[in-house]
Tab-separated table of C-alpha atoms and ligand atoms in Angstrom:
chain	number	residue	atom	x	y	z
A	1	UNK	CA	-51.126	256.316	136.792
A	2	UNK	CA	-52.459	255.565	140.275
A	3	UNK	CA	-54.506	258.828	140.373
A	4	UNK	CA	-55.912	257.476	137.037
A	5	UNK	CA	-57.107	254.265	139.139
A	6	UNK	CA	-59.152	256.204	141.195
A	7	UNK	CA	-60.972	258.479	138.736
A	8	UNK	CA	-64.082	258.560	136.694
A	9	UNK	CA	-63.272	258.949	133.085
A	10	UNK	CA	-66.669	259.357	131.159
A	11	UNK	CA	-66.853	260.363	126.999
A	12	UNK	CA	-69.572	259.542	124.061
A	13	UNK	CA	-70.135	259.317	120.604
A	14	UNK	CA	-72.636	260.490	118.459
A	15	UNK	CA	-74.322	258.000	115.914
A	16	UNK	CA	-74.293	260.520	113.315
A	17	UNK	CA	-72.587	258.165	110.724
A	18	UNK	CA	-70.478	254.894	110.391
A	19	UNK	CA	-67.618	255.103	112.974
A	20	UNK	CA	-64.111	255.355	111.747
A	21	UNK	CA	-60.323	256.137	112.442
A	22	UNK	CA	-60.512	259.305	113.471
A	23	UNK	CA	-63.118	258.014	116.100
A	24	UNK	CA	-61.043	255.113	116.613
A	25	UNK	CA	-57.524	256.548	117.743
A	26	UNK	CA	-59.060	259.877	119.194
A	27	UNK	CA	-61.384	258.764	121.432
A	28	UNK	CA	-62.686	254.470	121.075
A	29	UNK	CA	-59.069	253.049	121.673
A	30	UNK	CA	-58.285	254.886	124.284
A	31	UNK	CA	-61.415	254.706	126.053
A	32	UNK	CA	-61.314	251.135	125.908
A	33	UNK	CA	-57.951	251.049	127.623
A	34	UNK	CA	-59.431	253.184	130.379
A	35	UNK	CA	-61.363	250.577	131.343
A	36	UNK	CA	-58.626	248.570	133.233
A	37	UNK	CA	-57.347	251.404	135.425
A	38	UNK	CA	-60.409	253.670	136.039
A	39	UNK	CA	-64.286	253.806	136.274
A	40	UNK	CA	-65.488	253.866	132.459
A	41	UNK	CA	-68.448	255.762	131.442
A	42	UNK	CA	-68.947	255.599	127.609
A	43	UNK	CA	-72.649	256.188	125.854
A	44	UNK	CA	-74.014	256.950	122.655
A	45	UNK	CA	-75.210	260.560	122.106
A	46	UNK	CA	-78.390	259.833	119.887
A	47	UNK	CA	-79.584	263.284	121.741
A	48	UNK	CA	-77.258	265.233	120.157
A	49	UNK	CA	-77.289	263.412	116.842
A	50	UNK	CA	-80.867	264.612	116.258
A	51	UNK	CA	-79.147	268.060	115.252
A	52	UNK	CA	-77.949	266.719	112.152
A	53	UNK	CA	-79.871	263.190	111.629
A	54	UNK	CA	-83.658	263.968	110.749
A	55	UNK	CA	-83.980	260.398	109.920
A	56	UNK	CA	-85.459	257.641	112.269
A	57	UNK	CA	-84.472	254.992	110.910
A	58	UNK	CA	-80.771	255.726	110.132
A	59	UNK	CA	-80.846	257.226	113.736
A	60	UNK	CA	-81.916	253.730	114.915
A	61	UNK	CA	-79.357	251.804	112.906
A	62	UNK	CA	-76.524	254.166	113.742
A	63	UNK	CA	-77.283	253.885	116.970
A	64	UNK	CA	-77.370	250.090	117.118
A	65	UNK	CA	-73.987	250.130	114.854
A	66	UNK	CA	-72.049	252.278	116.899
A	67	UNK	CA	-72.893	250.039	120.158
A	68	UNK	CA	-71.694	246.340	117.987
A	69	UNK	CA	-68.579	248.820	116.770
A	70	UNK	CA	-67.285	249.590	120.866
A	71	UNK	CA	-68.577	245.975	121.951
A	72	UNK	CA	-66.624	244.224	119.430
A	73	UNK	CA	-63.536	246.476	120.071
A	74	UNK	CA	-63.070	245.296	123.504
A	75	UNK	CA	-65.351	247.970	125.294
A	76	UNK	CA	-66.593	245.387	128.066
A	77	UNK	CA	-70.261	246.190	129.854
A	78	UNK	CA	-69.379	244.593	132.835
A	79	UNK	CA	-65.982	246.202	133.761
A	80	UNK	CA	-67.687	250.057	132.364
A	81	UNK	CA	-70.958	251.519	132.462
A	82	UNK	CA	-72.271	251.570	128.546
A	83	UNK	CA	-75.000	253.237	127.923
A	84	UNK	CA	-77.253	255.202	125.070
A	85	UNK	CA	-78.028	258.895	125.745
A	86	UNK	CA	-81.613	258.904	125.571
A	87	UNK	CA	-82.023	255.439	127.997
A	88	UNK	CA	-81.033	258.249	130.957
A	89	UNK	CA	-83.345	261.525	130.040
A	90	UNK	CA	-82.124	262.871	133.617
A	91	UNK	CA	-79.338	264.301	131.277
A	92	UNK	CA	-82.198	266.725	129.893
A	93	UNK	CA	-83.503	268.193	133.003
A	94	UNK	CA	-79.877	269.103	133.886
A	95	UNK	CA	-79.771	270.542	130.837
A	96	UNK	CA	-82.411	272.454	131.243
A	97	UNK	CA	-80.712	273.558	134.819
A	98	UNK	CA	-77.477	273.810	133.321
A	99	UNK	CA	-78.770	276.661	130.701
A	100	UNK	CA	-79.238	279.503	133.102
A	101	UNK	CA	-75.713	279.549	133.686
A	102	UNK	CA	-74.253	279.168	130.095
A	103	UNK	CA	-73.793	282.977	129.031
A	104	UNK	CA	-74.803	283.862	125.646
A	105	UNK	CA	-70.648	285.395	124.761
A	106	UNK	CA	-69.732	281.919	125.844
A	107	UNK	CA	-72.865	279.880	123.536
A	108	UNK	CA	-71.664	282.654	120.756
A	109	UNK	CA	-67.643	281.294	120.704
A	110	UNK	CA	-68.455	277.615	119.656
A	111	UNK	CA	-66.878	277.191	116.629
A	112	UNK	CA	-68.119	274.112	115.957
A	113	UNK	CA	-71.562	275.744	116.094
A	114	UNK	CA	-70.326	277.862	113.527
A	115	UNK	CA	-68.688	275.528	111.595
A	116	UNK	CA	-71.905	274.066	110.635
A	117	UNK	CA	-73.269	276.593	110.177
A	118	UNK	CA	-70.757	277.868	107.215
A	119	UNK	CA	-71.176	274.014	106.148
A	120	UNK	CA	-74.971	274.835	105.193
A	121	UNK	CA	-76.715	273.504	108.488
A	122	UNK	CA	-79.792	275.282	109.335
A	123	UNK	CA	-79.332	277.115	112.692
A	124	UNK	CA	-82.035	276.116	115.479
A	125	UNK	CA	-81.648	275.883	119.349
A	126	UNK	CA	-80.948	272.253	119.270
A	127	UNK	CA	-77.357	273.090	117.272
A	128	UNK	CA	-77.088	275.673	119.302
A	129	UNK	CA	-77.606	274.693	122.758
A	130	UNK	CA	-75.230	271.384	121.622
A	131	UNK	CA	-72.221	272.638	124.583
A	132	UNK	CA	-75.318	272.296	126.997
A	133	UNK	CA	-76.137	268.918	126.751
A	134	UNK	CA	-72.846	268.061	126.397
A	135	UNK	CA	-72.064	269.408	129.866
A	136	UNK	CA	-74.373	267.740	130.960
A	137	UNK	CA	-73.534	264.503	129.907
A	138	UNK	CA	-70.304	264.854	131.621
A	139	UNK	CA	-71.612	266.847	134.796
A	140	UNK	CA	-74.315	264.323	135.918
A	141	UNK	CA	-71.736	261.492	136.251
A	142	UNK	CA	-69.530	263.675	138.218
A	143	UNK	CA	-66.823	262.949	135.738
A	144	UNK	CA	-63.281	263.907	136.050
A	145	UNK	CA	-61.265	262.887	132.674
A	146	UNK	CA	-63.138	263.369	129.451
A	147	UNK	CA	-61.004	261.189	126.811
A	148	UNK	CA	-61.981	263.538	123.045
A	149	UNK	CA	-59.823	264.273	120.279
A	150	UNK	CA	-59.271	268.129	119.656
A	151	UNK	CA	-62.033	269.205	118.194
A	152	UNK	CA	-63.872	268.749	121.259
A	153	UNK	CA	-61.199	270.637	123.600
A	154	UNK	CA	-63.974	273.885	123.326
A	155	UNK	CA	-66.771	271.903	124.118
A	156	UNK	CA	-65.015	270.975	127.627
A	157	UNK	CA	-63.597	274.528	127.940
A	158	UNK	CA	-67.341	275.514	127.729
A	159	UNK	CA	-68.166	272.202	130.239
A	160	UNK	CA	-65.846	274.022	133.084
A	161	UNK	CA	-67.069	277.635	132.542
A	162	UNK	CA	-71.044	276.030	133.168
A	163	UNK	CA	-69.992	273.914	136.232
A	164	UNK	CA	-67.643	276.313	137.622
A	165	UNK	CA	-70.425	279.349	137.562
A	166	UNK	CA	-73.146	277.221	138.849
A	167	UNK	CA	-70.546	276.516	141.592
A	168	UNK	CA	-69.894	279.828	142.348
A	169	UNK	CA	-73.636	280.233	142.532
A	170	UNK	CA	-75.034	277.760	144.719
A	171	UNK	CA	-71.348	276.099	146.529
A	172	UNK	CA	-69.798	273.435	145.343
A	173	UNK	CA	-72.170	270.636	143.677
A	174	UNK	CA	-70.197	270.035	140.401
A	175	UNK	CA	-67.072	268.495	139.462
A	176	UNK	CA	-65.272	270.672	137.183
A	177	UNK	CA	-63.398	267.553	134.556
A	178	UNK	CA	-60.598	267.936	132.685
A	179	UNK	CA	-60.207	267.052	129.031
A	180	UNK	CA	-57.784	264.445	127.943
A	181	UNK	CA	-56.343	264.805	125.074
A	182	UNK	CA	-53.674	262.454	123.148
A	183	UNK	CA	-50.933	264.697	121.008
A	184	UNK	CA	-50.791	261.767	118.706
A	185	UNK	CA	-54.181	260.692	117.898
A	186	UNK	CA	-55.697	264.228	118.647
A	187	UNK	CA	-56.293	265.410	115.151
A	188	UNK	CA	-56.391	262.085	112.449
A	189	UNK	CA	-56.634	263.334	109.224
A	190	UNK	CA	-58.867	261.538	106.352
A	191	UNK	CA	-58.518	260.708	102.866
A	192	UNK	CA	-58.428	264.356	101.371
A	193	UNK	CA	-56.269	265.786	104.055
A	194	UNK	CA	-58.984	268.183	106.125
A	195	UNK	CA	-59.850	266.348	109.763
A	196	UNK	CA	-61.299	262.904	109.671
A	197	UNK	CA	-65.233	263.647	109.755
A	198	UNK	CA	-68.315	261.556	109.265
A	199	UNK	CA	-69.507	264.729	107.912
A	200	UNK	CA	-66.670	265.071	105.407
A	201	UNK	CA	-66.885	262.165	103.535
A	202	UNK	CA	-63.235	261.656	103.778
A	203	UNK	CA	-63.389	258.747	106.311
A	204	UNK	CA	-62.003	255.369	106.452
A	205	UNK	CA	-64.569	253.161	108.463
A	206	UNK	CA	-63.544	250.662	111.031
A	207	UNK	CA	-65.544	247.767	110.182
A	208	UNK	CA	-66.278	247.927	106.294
A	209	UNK	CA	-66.049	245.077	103.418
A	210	UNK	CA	-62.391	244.699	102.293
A	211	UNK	CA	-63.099	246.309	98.986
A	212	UNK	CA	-64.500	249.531	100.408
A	213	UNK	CA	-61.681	249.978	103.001
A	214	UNK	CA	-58.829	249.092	100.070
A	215	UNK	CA	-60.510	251.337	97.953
A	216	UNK	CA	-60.360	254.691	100.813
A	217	UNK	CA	-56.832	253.808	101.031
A	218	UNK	CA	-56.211	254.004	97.370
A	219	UNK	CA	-57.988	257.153	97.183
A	220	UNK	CA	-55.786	259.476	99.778
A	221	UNK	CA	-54.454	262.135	98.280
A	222	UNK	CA	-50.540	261.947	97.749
A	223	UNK	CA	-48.759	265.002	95.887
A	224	UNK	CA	-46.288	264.431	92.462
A	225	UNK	CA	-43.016	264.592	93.864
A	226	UNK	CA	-40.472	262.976	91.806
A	227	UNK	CA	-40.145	259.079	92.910
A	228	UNK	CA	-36.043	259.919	93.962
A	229	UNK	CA	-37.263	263.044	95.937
A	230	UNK	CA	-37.698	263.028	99.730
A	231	UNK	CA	-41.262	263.242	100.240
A	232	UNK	CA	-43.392	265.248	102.382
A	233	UNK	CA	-44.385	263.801	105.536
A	234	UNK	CA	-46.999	266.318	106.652
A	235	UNK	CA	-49.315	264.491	104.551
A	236	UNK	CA	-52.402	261.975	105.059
A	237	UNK	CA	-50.283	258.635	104.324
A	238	UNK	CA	-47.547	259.023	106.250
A	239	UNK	CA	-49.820	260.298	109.567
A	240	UNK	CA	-52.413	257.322	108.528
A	241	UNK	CA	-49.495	254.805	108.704
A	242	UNK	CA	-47.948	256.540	111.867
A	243	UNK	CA	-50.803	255.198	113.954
A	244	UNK	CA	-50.609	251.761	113.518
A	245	UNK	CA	-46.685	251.605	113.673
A	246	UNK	CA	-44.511	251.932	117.115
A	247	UNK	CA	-41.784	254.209	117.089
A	248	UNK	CA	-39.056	252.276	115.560
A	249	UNK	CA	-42.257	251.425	112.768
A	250	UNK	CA	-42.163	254.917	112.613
A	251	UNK	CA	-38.702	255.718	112.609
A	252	UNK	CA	-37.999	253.536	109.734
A	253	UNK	CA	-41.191	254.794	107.211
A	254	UNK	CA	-39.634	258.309	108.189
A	255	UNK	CA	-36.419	257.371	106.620
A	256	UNK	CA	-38.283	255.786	103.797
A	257	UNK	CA	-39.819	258.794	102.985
A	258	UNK	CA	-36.146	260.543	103.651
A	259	UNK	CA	-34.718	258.395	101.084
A	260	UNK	CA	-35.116	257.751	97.106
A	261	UNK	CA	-37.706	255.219	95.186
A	262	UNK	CA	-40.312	255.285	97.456
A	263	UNK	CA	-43.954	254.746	95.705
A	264	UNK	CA	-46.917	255.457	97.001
A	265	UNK	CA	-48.899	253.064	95.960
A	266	UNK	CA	-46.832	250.290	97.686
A	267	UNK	CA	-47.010	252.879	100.881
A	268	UNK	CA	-50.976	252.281	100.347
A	269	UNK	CA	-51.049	248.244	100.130
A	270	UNK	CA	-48.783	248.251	103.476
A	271	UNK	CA	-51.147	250.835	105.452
A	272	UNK	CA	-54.404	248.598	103.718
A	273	UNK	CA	-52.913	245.490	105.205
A	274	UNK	CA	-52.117	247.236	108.702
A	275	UNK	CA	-55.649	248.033	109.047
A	276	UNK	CA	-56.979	244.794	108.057
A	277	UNK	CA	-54.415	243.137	110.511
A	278	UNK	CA	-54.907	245.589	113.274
A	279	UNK	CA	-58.824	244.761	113.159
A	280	UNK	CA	-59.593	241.232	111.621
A	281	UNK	CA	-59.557	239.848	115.223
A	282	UNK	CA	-62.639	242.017	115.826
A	283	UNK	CA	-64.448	241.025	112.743
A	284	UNK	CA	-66.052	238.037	113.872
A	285	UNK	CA	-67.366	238.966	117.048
A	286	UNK	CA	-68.635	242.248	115.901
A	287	UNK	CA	-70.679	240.204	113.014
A	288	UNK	CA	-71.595	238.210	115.818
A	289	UNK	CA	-73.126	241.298	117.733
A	290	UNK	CA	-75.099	242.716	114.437
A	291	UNK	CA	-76.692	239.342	113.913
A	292	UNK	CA	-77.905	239.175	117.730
A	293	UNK	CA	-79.493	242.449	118.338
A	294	UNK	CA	-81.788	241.398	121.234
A	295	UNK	CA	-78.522	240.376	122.931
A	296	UNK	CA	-77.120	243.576	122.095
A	297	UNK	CA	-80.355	245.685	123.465
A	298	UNK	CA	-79.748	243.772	126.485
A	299	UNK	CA	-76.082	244.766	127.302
A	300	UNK	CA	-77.269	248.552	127.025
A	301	UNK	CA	-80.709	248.000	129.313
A	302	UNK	CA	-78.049	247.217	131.940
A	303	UNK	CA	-75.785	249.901	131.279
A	304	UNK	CA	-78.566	252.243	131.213
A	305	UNK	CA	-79.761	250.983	134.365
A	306	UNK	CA	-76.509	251.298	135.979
A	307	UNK	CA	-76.109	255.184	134.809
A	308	UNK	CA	-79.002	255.978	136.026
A	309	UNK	CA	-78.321	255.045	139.642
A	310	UNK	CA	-75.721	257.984	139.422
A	311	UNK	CA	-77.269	260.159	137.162
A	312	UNK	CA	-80.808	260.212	139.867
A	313	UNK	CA	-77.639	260.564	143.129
A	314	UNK	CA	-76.080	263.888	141.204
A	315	UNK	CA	-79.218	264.975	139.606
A	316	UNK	CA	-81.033	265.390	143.224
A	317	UNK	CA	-77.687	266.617	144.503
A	318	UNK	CA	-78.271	269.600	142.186
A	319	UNK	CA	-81.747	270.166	142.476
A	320	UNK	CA	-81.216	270.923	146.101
A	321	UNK	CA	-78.200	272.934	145.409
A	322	UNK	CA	-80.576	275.119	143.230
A	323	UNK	CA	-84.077	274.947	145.116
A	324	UNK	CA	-85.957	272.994	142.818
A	325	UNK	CA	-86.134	270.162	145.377
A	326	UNK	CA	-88.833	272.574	147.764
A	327	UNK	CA	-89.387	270.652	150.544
B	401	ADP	P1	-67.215	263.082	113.560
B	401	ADP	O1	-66.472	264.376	113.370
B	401	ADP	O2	-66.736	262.052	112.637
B	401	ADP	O3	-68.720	263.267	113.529
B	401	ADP	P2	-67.569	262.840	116.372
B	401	ADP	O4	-67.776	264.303	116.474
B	401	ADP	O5	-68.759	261.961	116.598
B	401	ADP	O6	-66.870	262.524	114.986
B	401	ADP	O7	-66.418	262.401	117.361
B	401	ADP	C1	-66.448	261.348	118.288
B	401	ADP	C2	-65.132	261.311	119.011
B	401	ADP	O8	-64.068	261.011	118.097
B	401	ADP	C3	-64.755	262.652	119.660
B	401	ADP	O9	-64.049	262.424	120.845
B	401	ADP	C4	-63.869	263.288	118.634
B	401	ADP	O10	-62.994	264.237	119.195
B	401	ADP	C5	-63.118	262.067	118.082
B	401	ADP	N1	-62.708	262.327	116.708
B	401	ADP	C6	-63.517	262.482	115.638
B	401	ADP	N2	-62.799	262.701	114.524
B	401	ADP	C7	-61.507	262.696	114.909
B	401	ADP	C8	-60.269	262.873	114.216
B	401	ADP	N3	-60.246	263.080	112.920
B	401	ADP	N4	-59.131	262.812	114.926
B	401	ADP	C9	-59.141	262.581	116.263
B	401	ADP	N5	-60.267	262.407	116.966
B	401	ADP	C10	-61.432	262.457	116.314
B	402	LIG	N1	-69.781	266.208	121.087
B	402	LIG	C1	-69.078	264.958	121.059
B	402	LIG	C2	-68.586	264.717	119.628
B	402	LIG	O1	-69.183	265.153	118.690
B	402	LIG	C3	-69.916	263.806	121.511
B	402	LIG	C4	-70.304	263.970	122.944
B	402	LIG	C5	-71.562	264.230	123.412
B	402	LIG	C6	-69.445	263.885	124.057
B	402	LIG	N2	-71.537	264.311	124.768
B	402	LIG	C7	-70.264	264.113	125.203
B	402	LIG	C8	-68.083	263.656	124.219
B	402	LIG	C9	-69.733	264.103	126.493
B	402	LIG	C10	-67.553	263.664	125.514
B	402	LIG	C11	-68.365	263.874	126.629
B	402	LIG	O2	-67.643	264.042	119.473
C-alpha cells in the first residue's frame, strides 16, 4: 500500500457510448479510489473514439457525458488530474515518435484490432495504429499503474514492448507501467452473457431512467432449470449480483442458488434495487453537472492545463533522447 502512495496511476475512457458496469467496476470505481493514496491521472480518449464514432455531435455529447458520469461518481479534479484527450495534442507527436518503434508482428497480434474487424469495422490506420496512441497516453505521464479491466491487458503488453525498445534505443527515457488488473471486476459480463461492451448492446448504464435500467435487468438471460434444482452460477445474474454484495452477501446468494425454490425473477428485483441503491446518492449531483456545462468545461480546462505541464516535461525529455530537439 505505501508503494501505491508514491506512484502515478494514470487510465482513460473512450466516449464511444453511454458508460456502464462493466466500465464502472473494471476501471471508474477503482480509479476513483486511487485517488486517495496515489497521483490520479484519468482523461477521456475522444482521440481514439474517432475510430468508431464518425459523428460530431454524439462525439461531443459522449464526451461531455462521460466527464458528468466520473465527476458525479466521486472522481475529484482537485485531488487528480482530469483531463480530455484531445485538450493535450502533445499525446500525438509522441505518437508519431512512438511508431518507429512499434514492430509490425507486434501491431499484427492485437486482437482487439481484429476483433473489430470480424465485427464489420472497416480497417484504416487509425484502428490500427489504436496500441500507439494508447502508449502514448500512458508514456507521456510517465505512468506506473494503469488501472483496465482485461480486455485491455494486450494493449499494455504492447505499451511495455514500445517503451522498453525505445529504451533500449536511445537509454532510459520511458517508464515501462504495469497493468492493474482486479480478478473480480476484470471481465463483467452484460445482459446476454458475452463481455459487457458499449459495442454489444448488452450493457446496463450507470446513470439511466429507472425504467430503462429495470428493464436491462429483466432482460438477462437466465437458463430453464427446474425452480428445486441448484442453479448455475457461471451465469450473468449471479456475477451481476456478486459485485454489489461483500463476501458474506455473496456467500449467502451462493447458497441460494445451492438450494431449492429460488426464482429468478425475484433474483432480478433484488440486483435492480442494489443498483439503484448503490447509485441514487450520485443522481443528483450528476443531474446537477449535465445542467451546468460551462461549469463542467471549466473543471476539464484545468485538468487539461495541469496535464500538460507534464506532458511538455516528458515530451521534451524524449525529443532529446531521440534528436529531434537539434540544438
Ligand atoms: P467498452 O468495451 O464498453 O467500449 P471501453 O473499451 O471504453 O469499454 O473500456 C473502458 C474501461 O472499462 C477499460 O479499462 C476496460 O477494460 C473497462 N471495461 C469495459 N468493459 C468491461 C467489462 N465488461 N468488464 C470489466 N472491465 C471493463
Ligand atoms: N483503450 C482503452 C479502452 O478502450 C481506453 C484507453 C485509451 C486507455 N488510452 C488509454 C486506457 C490509456 C488506459 C490507458 O478501454
Amino acid at each position: 500500500m505505501s508503494d501505491k502512495k508514491q506512484s502515478r496511476v494514470l487510465s482513460g475512457i473512450q466516449p464511444s457510448g453511454t458508460l456502464h458496469l462493466g466500465n464502472y467496476f473494471g476501471m471508474m470505481s477503482r480509479m476513483i479510489k486511487y485517488q486517495e493514496e496515489s497521483e490520479l491521472f484519468c482523461f477521456i480518449a475522444n482521440y481514439h473514439a474517432l475510430t468508431t464514432v464518425p459523428d460530431s455531435e454524439m462525439l461531443i455529447s459522449n464526451t461531455f457525458n462521460a466527464a458528468c458520469d466520473f465527476l458525479a461518481l466521486g472522481l475529484d479534479p482537485e485531488k487528480s488530474t482530469f483531463w480530455v484527450q484531445s485538450d493535450v495534442p502533445q499525446v500525438t507527436e509522441l505518437t508519431w515518435m512512438l511508431s518507429s518503434h512499434a514492430s509490425i508482428g507486434l501491431m499484427d497480434r492485437a486482437t482487439s484490432y481484429k476483433d473489430k474487424i470480424a465485427r464489420g469495422i472497416k480497417p484504416n490506420m487509425g484502428l490500427y495504429s489504436y496500441p500507439v496512441l494508447m502508449a502514448a497516453d500512458i508514456l507521456l505521464f510517465d505512468s506506473q499503474i494503469v488501472p483496465v479491466g482485461k480486455d485491455q491487458k494486450q494493449h499494455l503488453e504492447m505499451t511495455r514492448d514500445i517503451a522498453i525498445r525505445f529504451n533500449n534505443t536511445f537509454g532510459e527515457t520511458l517508464i515501462v507501467p504495469e497493468s492493474d488488473i482486479e480478478e473480480r471486476t476484470q471481465l463483467v459480463p452484460g445482459i446476454d452473457g458475452q463481455k459487457m461492451s458499449k459495442s454489444y448492446g448488452n450493457t446496463i448504464p450507470i446513470f439511466d431512467t429507472e425504467k430503462k435500467i429495470r428493464k436491462k435487468i429483466m432482460k438477462i438471460i437466465t437458463d430453464t432449470t427446474d425452480i428445486d434444482e441448484p442453479k448455475d452460477k457461471d451465469t450473468p445474474l449471479f456475477q451481476l449480483y456478486c459485485l454489489f454484495l461483500d463476501e458474506a452477501g455473496q456467500k449467502e446468494l451462493s447458497n441460494r442458488y445451492d438450494g431449492k425454490g429460488l426464482q429468478y425473477g425475484i433474483v432480478k428485483q433484488e440486483l435492480f434495487e442494489k443498483v439503484m441503491d448503490h447509485f441514487g446518492p450520485f443522481r443528483e449531483k450528476r443531474d446537477q453537472l449535465s445542467s451546468n456545462p460551462s461549469h463542467v468545461y471549466e473543471v476539464l480546462n484545468f485538468g487539461a492545463e495541469k496535464a500538460r505541464k507534464v506532458a511538455d516535461k516528458v515530451l521534451d525529455r524524449v525529443r532529446s533522447a531521440a534528436g529531434v530537439n537539434y540544438h
